[in-house]
XYZ file of C-alpha atoms in Angstrom:
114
model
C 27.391 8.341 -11.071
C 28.394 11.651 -9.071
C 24.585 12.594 -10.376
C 23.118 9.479 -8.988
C 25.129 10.010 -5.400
C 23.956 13.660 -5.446
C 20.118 12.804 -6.228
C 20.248 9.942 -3.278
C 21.835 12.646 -0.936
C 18.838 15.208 -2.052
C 16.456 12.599 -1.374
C 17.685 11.898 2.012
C 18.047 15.258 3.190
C 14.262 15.721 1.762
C 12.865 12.885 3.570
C 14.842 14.101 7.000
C 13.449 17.729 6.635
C 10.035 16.296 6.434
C 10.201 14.128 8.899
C 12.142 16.542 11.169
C 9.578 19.085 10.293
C 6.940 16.361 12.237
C 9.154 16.703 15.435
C 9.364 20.257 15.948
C 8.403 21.509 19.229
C 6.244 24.502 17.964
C 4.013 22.172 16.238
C 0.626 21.484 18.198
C 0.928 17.960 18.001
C 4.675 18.030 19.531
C 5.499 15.183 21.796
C 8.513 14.727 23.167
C 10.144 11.258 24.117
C 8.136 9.242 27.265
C 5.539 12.247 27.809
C 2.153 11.656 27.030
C 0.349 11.959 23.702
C -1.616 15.293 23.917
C -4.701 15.428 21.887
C -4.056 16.060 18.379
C -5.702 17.753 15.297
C -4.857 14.362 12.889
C -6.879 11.940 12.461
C -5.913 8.124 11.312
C -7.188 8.732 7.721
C -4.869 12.065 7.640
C -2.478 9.793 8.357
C -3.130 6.843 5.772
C -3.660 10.012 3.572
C -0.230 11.090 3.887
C 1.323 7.533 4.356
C -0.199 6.465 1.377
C 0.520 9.557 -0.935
C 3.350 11.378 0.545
C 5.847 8.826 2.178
C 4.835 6.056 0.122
C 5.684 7.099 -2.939
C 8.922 8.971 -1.740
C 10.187 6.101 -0.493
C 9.463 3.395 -2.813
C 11.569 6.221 -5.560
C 14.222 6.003 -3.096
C 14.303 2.361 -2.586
C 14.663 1.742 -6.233
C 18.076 3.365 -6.223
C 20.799 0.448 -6.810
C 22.015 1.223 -2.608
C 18.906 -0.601 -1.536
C 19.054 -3.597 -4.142
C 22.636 -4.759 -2.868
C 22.891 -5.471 0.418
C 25.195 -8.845 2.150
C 23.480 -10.970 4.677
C 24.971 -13.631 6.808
C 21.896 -16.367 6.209
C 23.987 -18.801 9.278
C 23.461 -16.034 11.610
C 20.684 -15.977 14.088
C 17.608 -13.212 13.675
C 17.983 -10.718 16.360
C 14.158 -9.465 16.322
C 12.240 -12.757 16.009
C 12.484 -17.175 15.873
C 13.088 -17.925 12.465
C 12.950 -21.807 11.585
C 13.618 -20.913 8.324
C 10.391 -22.503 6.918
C 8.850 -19.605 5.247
C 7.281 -20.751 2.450
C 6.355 -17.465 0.539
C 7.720 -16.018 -2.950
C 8.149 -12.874 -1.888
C 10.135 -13.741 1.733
C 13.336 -15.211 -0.586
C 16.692 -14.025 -0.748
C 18.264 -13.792 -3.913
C 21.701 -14.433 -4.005
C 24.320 -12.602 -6.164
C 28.034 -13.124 -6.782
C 30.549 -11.801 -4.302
C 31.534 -9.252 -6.452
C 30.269 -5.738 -6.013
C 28.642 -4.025 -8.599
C 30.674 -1.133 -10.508
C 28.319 1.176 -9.761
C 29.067 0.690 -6.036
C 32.415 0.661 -5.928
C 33.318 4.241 -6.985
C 33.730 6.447 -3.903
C 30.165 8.422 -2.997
C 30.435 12.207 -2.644
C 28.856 13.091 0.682
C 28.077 17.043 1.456
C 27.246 18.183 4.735
């Protein structure tokens, strides 16, 4: 388990470096928050490009780890970001439901570096 905690963590701080490394201010395409978006060496399919085979497959990894499969949801509570009549009709839109017990694997405290 401490293996599993330590991978997650080294995914995370991988993910935030790259990211991060988007954002620094040396950078030519730097932008910082409410400024305007300069003109910029990327184009949309160096984007897709690295959406598609950089991010995507990093995060879909990381979203296989057993902290994104258990999660608790309050279904009576009201959707803060849009109406939901709760008529969805689609497969893939469903909630599965699981027991209120937490999984072993999640119980056991995480060890977090800094």
């Amino acid at each position: 388990m401490l293996r599993k905690a330590i991978l997650t963590g080294l995914a995370v701080v991988l993910i935030s470096s790259l990211v991060n490394a988007q954002f620094d201010e040396k950078r030519q395409c730097f932008c910082k928050e409410n400024e305007a978006v300069e003109p910029c060496d990327c184009s949309s399919d160096s984007i897709d490009v690295f959406n598609n085979e950089v991010l995507h497959k990093k995060l879909t990894r990381l979203l296989q780890r057993p902290f994104f499969r258990y999660y608790k949801v309050n279904m009576d509570k009201q959707c803060p970001f849009w109406p939901d009549d709760r008529q969805c009709g689609s497969k893939e839109c469903g909630i599965m439901t699981c027991d209120d017990e937490v999984p072993a694997g999640l119980k056991r405290p995480a060890v977090v570096t800094t």
